[in-house]
Coordinates of N, CA, C and O in Angstrom, one line a residue:
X1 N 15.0 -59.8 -31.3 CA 15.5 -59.3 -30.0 C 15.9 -60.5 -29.1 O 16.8 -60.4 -28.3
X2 N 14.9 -61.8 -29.2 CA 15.5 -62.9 -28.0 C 16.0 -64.1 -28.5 O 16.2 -65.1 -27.9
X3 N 16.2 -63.9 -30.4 CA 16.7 -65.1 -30.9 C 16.0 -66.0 -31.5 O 16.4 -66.9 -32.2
X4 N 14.9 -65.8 -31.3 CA 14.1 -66.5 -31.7 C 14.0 -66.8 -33.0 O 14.3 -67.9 -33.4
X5 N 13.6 -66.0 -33.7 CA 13.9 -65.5 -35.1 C 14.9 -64.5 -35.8 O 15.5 -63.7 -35.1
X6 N 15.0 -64.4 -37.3 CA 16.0 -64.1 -37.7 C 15.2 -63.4 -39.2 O 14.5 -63.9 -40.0
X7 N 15.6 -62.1 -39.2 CA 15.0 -61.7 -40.8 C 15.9 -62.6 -42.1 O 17.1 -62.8 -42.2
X8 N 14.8 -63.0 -42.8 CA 14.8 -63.5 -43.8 C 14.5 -65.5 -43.8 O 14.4 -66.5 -44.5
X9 N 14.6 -65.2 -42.4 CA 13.7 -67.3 -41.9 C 12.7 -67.4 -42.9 O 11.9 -66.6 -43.4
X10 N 12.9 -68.8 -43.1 CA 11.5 -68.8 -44.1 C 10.6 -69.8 -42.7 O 11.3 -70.4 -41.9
X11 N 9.3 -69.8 -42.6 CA 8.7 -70.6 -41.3 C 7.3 -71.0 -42.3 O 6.5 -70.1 -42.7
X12 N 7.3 -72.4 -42.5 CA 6.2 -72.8 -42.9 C 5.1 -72.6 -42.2 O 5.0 -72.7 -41.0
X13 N 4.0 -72.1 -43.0 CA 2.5 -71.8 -42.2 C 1.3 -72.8 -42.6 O 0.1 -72.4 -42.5
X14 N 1.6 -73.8 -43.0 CA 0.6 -75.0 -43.0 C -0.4 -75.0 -43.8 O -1.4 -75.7 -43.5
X15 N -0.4 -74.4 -45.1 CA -1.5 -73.9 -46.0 C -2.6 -73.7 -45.1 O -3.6 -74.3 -45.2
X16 N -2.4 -72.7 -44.2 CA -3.5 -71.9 -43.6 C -4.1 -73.0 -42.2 O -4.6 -72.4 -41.2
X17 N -4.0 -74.0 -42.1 CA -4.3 -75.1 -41.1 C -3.4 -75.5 -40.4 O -2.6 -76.2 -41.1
X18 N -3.0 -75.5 -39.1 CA -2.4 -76.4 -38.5 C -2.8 -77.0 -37.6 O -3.2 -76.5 -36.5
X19 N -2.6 -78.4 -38.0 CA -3.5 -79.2 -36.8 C -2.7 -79.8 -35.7 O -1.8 -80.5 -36.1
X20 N -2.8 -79.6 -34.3 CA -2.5 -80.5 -33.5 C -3.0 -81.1 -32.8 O -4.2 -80.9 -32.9
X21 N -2.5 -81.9 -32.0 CA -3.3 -82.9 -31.2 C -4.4 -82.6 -30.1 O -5.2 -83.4 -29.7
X22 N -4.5 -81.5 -29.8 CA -5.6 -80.9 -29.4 C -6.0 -79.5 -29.7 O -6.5 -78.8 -28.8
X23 N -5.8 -79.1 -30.8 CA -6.1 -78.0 -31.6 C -5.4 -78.0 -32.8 O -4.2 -78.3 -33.0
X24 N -6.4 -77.5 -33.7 CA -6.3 -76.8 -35.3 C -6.4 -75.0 -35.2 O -7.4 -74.2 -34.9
X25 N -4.9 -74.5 -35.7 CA -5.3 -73.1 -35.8 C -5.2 -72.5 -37.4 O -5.0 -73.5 -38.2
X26 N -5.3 -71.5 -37.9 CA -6.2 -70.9 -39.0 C -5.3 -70.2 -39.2 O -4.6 -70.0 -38.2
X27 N -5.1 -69.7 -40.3 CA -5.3 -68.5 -40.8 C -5.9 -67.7 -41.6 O -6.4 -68.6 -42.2
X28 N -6.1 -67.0 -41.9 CA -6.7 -65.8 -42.7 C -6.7 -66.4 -44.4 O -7.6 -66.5 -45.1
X29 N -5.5 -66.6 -44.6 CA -5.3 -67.1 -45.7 C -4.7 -68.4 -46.0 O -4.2 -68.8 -44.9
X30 N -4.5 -69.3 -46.9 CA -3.7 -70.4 -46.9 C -2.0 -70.1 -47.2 O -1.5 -69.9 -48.4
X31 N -1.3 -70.0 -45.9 CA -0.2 -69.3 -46.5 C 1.1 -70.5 -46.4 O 1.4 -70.8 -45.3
X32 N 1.5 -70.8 -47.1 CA 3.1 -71.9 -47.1 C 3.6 -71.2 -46.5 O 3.2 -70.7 -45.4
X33 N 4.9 -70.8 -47.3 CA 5.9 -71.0 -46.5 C 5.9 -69.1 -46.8 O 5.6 -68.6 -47.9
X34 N 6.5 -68.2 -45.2 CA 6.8 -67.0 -45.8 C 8.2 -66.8 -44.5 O 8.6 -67.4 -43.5
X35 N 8.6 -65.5 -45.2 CA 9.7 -65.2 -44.3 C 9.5 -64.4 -43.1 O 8.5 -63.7 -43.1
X36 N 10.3 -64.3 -42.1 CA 10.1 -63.7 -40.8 C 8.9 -62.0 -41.0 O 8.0 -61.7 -40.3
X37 N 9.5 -61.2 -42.4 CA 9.2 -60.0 -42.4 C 7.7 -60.2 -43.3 O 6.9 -59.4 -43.3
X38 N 7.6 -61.2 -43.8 CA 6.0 -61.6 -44.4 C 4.9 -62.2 -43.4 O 3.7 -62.3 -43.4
X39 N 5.8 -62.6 -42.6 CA 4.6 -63.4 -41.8 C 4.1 -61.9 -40.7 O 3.0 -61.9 -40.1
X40 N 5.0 -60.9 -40.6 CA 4.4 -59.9 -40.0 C 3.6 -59.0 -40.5 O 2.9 -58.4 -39.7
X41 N 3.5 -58.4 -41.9 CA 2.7 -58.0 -43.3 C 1.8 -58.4 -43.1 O 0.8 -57.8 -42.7
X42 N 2.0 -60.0 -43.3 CA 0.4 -60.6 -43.3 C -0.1 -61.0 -42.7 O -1.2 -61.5 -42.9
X43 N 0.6 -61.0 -41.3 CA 0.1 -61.0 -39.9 C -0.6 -62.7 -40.0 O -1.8 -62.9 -40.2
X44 N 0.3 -63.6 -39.9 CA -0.3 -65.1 -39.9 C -0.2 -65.8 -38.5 O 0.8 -66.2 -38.0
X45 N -1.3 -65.8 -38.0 CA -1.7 -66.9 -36.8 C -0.5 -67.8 -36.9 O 0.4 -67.6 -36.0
X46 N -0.5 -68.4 -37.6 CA 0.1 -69.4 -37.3 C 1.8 -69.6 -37.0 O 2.4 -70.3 -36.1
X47 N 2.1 -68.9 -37.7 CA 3.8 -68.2 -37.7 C 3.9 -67.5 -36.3 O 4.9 -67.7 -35.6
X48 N 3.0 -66.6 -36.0 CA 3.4 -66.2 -34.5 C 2.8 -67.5 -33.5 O 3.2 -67.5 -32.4
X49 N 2.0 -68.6 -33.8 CA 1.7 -69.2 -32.8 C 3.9 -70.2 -32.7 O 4.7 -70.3 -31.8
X50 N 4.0 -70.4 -33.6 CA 4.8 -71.2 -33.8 C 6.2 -70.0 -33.0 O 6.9 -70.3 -32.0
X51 N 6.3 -69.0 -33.8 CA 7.6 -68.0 -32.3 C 7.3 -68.4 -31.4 O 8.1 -69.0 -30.6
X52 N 5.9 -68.2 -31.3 CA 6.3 -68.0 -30.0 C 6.1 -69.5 -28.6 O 6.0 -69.4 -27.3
X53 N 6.3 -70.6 -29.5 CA 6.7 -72.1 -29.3 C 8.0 -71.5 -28.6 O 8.5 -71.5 -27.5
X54 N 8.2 -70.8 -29.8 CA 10.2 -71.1 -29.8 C 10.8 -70.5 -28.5 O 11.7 -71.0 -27.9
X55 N 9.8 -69.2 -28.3 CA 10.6 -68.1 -26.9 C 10.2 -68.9 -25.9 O 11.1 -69.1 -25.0
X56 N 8.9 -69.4 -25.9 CA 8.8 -70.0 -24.6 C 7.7 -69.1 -23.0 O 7.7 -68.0 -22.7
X57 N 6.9 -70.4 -22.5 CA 5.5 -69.1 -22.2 C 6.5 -68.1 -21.1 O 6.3 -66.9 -21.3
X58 N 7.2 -68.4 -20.4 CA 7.8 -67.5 -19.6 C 8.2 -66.2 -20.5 O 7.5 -65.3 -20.2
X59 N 9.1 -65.9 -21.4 CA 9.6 -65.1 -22.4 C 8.2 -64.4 -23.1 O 8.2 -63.2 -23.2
X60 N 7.6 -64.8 -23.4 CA 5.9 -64.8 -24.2 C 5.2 -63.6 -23.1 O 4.7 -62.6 -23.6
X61 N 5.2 -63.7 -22.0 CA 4.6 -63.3 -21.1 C 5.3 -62.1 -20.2 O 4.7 -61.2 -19.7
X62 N 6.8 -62.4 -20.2 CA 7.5 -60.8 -19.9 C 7.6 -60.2 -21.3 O 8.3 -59.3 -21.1
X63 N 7.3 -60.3 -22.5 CA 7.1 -59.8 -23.5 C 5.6 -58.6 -23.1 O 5.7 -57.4 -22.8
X64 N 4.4 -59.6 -23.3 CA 3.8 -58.8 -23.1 C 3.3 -57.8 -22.6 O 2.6 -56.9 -23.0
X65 N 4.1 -58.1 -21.1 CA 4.2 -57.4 -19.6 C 5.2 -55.7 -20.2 O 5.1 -54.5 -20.1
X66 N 6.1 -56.4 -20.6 CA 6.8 -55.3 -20.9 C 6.5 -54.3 -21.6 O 6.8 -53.1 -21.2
X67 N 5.8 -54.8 -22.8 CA 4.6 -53.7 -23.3 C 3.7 -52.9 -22.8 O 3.2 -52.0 -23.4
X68 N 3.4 -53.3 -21.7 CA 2.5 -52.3 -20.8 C 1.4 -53.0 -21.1 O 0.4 -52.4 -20.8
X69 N 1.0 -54.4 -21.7 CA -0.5 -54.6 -21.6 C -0.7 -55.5 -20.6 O 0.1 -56.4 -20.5
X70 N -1.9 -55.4 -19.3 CA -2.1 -55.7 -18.8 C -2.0 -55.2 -17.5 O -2.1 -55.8 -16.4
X71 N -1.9 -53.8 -17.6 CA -1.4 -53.0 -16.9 C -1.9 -51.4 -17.1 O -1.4 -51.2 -18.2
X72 N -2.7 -50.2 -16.6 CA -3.1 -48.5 -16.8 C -1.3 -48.6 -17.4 O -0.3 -49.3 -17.3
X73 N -1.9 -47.3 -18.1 CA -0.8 -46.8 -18.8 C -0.2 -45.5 -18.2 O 0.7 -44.8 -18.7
X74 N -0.7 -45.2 -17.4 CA -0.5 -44.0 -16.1 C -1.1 -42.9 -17.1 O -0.3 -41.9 -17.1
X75 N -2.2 -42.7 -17.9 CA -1.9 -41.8 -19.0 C -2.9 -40.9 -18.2 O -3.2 -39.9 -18.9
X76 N -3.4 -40.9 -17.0 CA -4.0 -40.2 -15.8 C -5.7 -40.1 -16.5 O -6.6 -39.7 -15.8
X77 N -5.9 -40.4 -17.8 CA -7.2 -40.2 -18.2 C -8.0 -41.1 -17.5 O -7.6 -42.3 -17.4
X78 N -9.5 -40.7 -16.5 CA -10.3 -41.0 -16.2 C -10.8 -42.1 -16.8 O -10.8 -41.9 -18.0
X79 N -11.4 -43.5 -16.3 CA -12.0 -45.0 -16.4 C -11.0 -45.4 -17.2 O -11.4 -46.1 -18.1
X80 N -9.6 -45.3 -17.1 CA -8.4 -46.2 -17.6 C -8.3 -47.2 -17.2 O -8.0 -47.1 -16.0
X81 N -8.4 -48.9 -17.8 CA -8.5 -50.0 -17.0 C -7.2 -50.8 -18.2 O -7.0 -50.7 -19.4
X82 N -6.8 -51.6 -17.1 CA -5.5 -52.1 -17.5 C -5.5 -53.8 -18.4 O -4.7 -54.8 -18.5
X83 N -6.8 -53.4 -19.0 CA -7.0 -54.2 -19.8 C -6.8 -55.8 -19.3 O -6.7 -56.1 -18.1
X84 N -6.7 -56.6 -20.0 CA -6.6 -58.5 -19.5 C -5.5 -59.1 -20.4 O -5.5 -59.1 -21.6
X85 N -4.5 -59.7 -19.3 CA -3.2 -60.4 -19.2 C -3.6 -61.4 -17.9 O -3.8 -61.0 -16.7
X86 N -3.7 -62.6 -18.3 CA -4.2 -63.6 -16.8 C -2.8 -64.0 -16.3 O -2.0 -64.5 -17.1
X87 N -2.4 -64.0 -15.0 CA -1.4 -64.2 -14.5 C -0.7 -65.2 -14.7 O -1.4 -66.2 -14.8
X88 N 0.8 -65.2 -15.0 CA 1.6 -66.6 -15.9 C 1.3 -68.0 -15.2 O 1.8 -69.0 -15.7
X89 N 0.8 -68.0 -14.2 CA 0.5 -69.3 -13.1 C -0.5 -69.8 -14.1 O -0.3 -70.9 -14.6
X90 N -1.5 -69.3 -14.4 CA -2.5 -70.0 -14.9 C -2.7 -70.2 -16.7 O -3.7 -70.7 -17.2
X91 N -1.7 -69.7 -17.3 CA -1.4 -69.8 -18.4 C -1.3 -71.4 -18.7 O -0.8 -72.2 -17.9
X92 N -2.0 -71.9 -20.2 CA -1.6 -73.4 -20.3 C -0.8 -73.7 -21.5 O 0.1 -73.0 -21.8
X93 N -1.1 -74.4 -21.9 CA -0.4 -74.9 -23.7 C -1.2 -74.0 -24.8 O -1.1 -73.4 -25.8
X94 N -1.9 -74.4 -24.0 CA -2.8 -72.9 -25.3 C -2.3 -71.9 -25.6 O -1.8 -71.5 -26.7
X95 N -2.5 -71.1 -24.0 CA -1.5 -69.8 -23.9 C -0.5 -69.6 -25.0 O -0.6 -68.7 -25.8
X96 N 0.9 -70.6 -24.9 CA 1.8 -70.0 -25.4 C 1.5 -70.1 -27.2 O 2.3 -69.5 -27.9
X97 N 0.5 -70.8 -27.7 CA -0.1 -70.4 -29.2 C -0.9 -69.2 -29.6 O -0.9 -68.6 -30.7
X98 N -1.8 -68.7 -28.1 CA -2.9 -67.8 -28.6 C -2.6 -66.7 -28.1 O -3.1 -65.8 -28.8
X99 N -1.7 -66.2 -27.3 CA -1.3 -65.0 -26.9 C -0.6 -64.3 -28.2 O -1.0 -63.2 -28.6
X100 N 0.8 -65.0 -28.8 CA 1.0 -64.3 -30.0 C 0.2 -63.9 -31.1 O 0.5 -62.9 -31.8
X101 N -0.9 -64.7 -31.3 CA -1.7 -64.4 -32.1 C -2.8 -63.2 -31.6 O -3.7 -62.9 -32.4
X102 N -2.5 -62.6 -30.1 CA -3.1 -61.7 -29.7 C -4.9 -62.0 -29.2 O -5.8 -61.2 -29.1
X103 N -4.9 -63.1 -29.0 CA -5.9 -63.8 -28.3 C -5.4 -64.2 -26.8 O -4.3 -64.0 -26.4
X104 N -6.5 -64.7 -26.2 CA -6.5 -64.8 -24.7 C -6.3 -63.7 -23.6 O -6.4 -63.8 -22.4
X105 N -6.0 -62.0 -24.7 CA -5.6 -61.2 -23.8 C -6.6 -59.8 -24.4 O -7.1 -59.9 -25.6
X106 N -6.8 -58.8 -23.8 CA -7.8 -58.0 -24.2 C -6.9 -56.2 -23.6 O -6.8 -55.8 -22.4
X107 N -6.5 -55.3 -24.9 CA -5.4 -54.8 -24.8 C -6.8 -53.1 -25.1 O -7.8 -53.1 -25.7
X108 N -6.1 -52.3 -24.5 CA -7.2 -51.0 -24.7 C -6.5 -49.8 -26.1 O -5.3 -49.5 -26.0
X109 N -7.1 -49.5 -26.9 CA -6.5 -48.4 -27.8 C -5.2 -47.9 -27.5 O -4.2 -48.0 -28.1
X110 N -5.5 -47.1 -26.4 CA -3.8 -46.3 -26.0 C -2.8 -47.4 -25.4 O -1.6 -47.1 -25.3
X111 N -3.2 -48.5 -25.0 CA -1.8 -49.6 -24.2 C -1.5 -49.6 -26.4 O -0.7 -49.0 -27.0
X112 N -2.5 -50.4 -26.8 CA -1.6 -50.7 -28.1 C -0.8 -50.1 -29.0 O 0.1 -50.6 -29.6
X113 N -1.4 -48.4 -29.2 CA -1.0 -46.9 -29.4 C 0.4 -46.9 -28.7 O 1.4 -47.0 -29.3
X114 N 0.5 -46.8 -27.6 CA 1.8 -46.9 -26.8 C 2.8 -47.7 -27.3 O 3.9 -47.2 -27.8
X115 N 2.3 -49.3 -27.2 CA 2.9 -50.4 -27.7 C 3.8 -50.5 -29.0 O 4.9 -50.9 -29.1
X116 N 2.9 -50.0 -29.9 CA 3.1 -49.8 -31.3 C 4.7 -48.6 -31.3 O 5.8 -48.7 -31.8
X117 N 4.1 -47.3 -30.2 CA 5.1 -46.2 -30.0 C 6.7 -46.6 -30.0 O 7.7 -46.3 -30.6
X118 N 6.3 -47.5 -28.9 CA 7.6 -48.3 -28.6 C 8.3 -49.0 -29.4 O 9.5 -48.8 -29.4
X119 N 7.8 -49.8 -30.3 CA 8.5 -50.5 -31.0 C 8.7 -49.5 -32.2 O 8.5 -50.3 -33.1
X120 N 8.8 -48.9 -32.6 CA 8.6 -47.9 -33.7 C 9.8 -46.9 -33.2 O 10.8 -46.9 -33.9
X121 N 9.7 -46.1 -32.1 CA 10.3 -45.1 -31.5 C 11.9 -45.2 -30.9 O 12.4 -44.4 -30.1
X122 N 12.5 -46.4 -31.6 CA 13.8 -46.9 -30.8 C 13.4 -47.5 -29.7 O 14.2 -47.3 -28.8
X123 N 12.7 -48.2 -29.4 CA 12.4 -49.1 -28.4 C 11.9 -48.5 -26.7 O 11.9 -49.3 -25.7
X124 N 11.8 -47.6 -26.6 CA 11.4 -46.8 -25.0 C 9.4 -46.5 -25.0 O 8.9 -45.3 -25.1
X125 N 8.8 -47.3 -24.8 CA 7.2 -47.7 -23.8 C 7.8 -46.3 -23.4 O 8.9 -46.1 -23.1
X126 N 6.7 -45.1 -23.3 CA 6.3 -44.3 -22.9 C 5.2 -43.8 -22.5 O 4.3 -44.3 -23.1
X127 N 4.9 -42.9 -21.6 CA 3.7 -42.6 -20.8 C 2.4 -42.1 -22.1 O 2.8 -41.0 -22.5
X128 N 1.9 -42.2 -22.4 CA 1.1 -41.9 -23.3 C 0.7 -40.6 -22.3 O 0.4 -40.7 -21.1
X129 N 0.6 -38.9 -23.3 CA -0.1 -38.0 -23.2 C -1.0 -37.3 -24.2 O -0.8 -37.5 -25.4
X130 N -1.6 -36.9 -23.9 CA -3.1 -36.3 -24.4 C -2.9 -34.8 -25.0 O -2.9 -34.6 -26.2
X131 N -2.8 -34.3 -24.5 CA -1.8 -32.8 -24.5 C -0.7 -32.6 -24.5 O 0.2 -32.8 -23.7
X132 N -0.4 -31.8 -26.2 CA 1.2 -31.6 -26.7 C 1.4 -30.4 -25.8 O 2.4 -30.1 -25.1
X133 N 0.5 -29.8 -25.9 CA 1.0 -28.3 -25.3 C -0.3 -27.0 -24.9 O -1.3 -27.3 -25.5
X134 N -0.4 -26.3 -24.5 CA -1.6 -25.4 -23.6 C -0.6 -23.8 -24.3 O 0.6 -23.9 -24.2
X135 N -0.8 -23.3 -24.6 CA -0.8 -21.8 -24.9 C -2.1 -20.8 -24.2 O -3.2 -21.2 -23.8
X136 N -1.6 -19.5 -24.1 CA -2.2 -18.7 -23.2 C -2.7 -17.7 -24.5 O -2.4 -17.9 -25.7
X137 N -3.4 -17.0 -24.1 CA -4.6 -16.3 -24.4 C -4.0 -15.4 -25.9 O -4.7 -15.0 -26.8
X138 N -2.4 -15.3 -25.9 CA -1.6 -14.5 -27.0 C -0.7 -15.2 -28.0 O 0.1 -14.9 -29.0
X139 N -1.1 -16.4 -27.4 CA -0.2 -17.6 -28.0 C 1.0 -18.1 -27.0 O 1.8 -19.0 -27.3
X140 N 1.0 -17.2 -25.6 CA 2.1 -17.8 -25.1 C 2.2 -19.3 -24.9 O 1.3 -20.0 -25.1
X141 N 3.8 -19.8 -24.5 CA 3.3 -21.5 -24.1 C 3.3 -21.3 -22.5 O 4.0 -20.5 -21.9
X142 N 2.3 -22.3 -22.1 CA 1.9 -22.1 -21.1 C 2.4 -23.7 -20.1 O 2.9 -23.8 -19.0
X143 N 2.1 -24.7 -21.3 CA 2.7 -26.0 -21.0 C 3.3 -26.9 -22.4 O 2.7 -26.8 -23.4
X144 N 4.2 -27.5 -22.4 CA 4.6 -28.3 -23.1 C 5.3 -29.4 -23.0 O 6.4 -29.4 -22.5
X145 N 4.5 -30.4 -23.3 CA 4.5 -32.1 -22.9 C 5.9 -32.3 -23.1 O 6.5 -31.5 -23.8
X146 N 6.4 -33.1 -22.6 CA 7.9 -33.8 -22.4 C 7.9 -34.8 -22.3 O 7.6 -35.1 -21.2
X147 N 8.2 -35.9 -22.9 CA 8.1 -37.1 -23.3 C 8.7 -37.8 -22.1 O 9.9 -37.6 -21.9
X148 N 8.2 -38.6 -21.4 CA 8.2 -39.3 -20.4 C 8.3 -41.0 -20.2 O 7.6 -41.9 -19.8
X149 N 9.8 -40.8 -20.9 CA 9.9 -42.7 -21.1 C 9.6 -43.9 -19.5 O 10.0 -43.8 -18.4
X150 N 8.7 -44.9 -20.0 CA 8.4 -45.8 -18.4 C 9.5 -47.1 -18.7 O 10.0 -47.5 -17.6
X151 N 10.2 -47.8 -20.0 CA 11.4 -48.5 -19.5 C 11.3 -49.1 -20.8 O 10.3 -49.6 -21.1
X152 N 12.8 -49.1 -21.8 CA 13.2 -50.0 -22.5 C 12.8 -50.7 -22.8 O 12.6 -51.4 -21.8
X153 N 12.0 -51.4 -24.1 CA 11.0 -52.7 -24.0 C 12.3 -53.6 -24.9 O 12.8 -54.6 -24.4
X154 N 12.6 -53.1 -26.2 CA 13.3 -53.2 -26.9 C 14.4 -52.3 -27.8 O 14.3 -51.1 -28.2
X155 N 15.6 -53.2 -28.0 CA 16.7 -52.3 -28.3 C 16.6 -51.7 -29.7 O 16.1 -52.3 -30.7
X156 N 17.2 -50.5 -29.7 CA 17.6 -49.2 -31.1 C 17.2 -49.8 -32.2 O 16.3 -49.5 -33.0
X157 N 18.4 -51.0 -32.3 CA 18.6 -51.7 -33.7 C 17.3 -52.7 -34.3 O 16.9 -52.8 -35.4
X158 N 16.8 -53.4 -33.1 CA 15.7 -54.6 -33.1 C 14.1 -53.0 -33.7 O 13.3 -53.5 -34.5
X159 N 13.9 -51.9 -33.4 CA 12.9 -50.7 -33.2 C 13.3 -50.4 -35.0 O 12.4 -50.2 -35.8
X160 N 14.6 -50.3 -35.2 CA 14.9 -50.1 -36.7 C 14.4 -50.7 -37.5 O 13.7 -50.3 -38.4
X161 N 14.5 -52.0 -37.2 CA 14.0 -53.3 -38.4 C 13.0 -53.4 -38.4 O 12.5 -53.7 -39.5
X162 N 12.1 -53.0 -37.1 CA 10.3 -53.5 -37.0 C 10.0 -52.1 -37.5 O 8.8 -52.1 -37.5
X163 N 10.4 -50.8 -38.1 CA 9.4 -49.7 -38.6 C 10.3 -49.8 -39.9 O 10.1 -49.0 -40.8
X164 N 11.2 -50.8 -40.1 CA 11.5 -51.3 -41.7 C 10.3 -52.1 -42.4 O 9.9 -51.9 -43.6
X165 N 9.8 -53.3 -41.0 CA 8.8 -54.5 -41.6 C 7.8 -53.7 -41.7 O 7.1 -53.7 -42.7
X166 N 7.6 -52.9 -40.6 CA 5.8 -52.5 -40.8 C 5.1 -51.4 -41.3 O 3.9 -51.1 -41.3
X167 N 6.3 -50.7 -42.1 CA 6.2 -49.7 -42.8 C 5.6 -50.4 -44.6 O 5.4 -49.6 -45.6
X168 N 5.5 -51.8 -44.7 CA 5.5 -52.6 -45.6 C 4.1 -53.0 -45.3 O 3.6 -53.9 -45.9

């Protein structure tokens, strides 16, 4: 979606270690080299620490934002808290390694449920609801939910390819 990457990139992953100058990050497994749509499979630290080098912390952080984490999901359910995104002022070098890897930030069931919606659904973050529908005593309908888009995260075509990868 911002260029960053490209399906079928191959992005070396450091046989599982990569060391820098003031941190060593991990992965799960010792993984070489894999392509854009493997490194999301197998979900490697290090491959998203390294994107998201590339987008950059400003980009990294309207990413997130855009997702609705960090932020109630308006889903009106009672003790909804908008989970932790620390404001981009105080973000450091770390930040732009540990956030992709979904560290530094603390995201609630439904923001990620949502999140996931979005990228899956043609790209439209929507209100998460609880209730498809209320019927009356004979089966009448009494209410039925209507899908309530909150804004664009990502486009048609980019929502195609990620329920290509992650259907994998």
């Amino acid at each position: 979606e911002k260029g960053a990457a490209r399906r079928g990139e191959r992005i070396h992953c450091e046989n599982g270690a990569w060391r820098l100058p003031w941190r060593t990050l991990h992965d799960h497994e010792a993984y070489g080299v894999l392509t854009f749509d493997e490194f999301l499979v197998k979900s490697s630290n290090i491959a998203a620490a390294k994107y998201g080098m590339r987008l950059g912390t400003d980009e990294v952080y309207a990413c997130v934002t855009a997702f609705g984490f960090g932020q109630p999901t308006r889903s009106d359910l009672p003790g909804e808290v908008a989970g932790i995104v620390r404001p981009r002022r105080v973000w450091t070098k770390d930040s732009l390694l540990s956030v992709p890897m979904g560290q530094e930030i603390a995201v609630t069931p439904l923001q990620l449920a949502a999140a996931y919606s979005a990228m899956l659904n043609g790209g439209v973050l929507l209100k998460p609801q609880v209730v498809a529908r209320i019927s009356g005593p004979r089966g009448e309908p009494l209410y039925a939910m209507q899908p309530e888009g909150v804004r664009r995260v990502i486009a048609p075509n980019t929502s195609a390819q990620m329920r290509e990868i992650l259907e994998r």
